[in-house]
PDB file of C-alpha atoms in Angstrom:
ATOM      1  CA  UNK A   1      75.774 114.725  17.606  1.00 88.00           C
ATOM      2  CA  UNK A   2      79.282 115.165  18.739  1.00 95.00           C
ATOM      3  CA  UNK A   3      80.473 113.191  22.418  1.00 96.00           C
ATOM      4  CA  UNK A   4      83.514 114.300  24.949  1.00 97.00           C
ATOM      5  CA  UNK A   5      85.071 113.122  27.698  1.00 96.00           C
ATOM      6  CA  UNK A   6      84.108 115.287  30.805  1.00 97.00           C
ATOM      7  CA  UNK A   7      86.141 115.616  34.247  1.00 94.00           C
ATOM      8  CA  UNK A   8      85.412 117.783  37.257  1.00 94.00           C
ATOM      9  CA  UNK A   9      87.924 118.393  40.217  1.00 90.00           C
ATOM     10  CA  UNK A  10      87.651 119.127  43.554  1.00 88.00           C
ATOM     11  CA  UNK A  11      84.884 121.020  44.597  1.00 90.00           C
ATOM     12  CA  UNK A  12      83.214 121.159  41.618  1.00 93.00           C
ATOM     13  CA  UNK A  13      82.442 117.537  41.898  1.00 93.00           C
ATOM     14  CA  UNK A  14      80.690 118.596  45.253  1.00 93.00           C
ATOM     15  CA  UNK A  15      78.749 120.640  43.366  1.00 93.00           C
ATOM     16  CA  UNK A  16      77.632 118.457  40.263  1.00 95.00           C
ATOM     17  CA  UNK A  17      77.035 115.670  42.803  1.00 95.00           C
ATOM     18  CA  UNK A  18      74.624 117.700  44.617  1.00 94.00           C
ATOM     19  CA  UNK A  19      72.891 118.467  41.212  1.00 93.00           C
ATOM     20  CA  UNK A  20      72.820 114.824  40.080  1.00 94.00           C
ATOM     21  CA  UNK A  21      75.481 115.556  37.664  1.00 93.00           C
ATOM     22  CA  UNK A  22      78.730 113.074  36.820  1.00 93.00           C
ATOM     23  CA  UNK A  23      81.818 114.215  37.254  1.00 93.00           C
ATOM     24  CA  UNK A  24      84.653 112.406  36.773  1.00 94.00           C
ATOM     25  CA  UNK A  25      85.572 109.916  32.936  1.00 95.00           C
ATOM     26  CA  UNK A  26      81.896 110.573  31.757  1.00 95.00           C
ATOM     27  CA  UNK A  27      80.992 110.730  28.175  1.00 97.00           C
ATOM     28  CA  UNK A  28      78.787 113.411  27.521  1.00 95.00           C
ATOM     29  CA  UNK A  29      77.040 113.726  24.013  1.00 95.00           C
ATOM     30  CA  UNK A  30      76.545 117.682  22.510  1.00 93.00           C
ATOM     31  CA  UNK A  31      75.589 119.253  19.165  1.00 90.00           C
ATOM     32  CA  UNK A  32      78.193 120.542  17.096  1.00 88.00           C
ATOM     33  CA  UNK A  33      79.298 124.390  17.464  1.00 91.00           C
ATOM     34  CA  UNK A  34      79.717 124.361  21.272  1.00 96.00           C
ATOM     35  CA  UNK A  35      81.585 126.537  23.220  1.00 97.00           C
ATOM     36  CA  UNK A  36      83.313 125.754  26.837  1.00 97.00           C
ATOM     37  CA  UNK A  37      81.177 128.415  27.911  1.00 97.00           C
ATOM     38  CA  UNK A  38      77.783 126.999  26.656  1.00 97.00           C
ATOM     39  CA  UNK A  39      78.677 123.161  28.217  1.00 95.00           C
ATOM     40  CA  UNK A  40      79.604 125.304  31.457  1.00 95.00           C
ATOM     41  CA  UNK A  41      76.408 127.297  31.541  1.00 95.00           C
ATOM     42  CA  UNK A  42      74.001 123.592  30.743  1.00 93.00           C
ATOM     43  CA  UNK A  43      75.717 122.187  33.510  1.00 93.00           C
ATOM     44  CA  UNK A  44      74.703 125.270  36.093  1.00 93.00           C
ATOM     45  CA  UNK A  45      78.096 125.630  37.194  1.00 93.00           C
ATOM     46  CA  UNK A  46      78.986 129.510  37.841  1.00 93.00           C
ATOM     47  CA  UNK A  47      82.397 131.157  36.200  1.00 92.00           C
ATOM     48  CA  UNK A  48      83.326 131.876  39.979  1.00 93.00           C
ATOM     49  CA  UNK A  49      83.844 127.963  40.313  1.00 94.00           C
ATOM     50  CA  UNK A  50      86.410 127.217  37.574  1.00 93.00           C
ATOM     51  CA  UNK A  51      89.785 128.699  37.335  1.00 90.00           C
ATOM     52  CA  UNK A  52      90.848 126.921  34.403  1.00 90.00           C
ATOM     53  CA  UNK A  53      89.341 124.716  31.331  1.00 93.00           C
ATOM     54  CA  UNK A  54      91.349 121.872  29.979  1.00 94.00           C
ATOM     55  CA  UNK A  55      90.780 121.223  26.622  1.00 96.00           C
ATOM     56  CA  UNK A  56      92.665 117.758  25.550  1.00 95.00           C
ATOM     57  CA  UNK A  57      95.388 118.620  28.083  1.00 90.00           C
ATOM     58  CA  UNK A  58      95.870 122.395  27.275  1.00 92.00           C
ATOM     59  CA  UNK A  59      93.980 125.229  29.118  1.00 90.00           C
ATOM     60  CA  UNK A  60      92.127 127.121  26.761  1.00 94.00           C
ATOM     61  CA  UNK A  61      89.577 129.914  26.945  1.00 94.00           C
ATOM     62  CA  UNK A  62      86.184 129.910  27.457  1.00 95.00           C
ATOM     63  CA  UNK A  63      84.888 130.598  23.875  1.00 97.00           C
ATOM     64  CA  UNK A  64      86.888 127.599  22.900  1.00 97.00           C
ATOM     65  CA  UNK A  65      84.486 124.912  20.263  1.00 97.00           C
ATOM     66  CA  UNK A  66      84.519 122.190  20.868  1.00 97.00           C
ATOM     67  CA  UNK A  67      84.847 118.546  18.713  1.00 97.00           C
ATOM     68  CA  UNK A  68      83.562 115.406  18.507  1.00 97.00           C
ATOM     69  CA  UNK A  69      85.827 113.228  20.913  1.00 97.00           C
ATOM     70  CA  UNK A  70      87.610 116.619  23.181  1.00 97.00           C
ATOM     71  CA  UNK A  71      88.473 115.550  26.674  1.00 96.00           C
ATOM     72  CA  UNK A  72      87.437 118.387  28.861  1.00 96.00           C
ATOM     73  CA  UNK A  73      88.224 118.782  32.645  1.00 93.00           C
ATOM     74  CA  UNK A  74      87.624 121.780  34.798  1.00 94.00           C
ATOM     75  CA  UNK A  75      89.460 122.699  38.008  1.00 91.00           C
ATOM     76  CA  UNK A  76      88.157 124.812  40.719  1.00 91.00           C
ATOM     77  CA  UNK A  77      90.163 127.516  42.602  1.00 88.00           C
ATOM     78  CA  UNK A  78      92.716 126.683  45.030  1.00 79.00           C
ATOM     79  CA  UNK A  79      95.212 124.402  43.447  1.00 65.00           C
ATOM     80  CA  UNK A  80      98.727 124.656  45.347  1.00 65.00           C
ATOM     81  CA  UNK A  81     100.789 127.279  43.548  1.00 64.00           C
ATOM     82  CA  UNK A  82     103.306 125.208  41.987  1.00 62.00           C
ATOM     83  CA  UNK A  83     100.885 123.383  40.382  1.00 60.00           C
ATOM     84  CA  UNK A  84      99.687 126.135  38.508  1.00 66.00           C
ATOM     85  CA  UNK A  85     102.935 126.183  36.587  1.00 67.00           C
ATOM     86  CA  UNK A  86     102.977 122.811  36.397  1.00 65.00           C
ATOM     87  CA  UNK A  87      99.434 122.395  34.028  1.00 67.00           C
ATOM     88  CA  UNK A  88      99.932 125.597  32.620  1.00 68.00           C
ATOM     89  CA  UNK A  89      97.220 128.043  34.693  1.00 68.00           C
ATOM     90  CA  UNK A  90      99.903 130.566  35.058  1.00 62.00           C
ATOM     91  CA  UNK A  91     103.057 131.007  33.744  1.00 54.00           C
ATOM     92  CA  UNK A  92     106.453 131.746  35.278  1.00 50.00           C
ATOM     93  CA  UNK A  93     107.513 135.175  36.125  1.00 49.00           C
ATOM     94  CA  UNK A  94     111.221 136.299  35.368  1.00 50.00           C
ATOM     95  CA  UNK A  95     112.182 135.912  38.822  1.00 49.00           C
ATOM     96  CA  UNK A  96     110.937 132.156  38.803  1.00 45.00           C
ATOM     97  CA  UNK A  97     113.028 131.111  35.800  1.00 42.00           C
ATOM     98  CA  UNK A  98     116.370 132.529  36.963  1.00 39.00           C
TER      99      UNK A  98
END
């Protein structure tokens, strides 16, 4: 048995709250060979709801294992554009950088 770090933002703590779920700094024990997608889809949260998956401070796909001791946080649509850039969710275009 392998344990991460879980974090929810925004509205998807709405949304876990409702289901009786924590959300936010809450160790969460799993069996090895887990994928972002499978802890996603245990918790009953929809792909509609998350717009990006951090994985130890990097967003990474959804078919991303995960190990013993991961820190994973998942962020809901709407963060302010230049936020995006900021953690990563999008990159800059050519007109941005010059």
């Amino acid at each position: 048995m392998a344990t991460l770090l879980f974090n929810a933002f925004s509205s998807l703590q709405k949304k876990l709250s409702k289901q009786g779920l924590p959300y936010s700094n809450v160790s969460i024990e799993f069996d090895d060979g887990i994928t972002v997608m499978d802890l996603i889809t245990e918790m009953g949260i929809s792909l509609h709801d998350i717009e990006a998956v951090f994985v130890n401070g990097t967003v990474m796909p959804f078919d991303t294992l995960l190990r013993d001791g991961d820190r994973v946080a998942l962020v809901p649509p709407g963060v302010p554009g230049p936020y995006r850039v900021l953690l990563g969710m999008k990159r800059k275009s050519k007109t941005e950088t010059t």
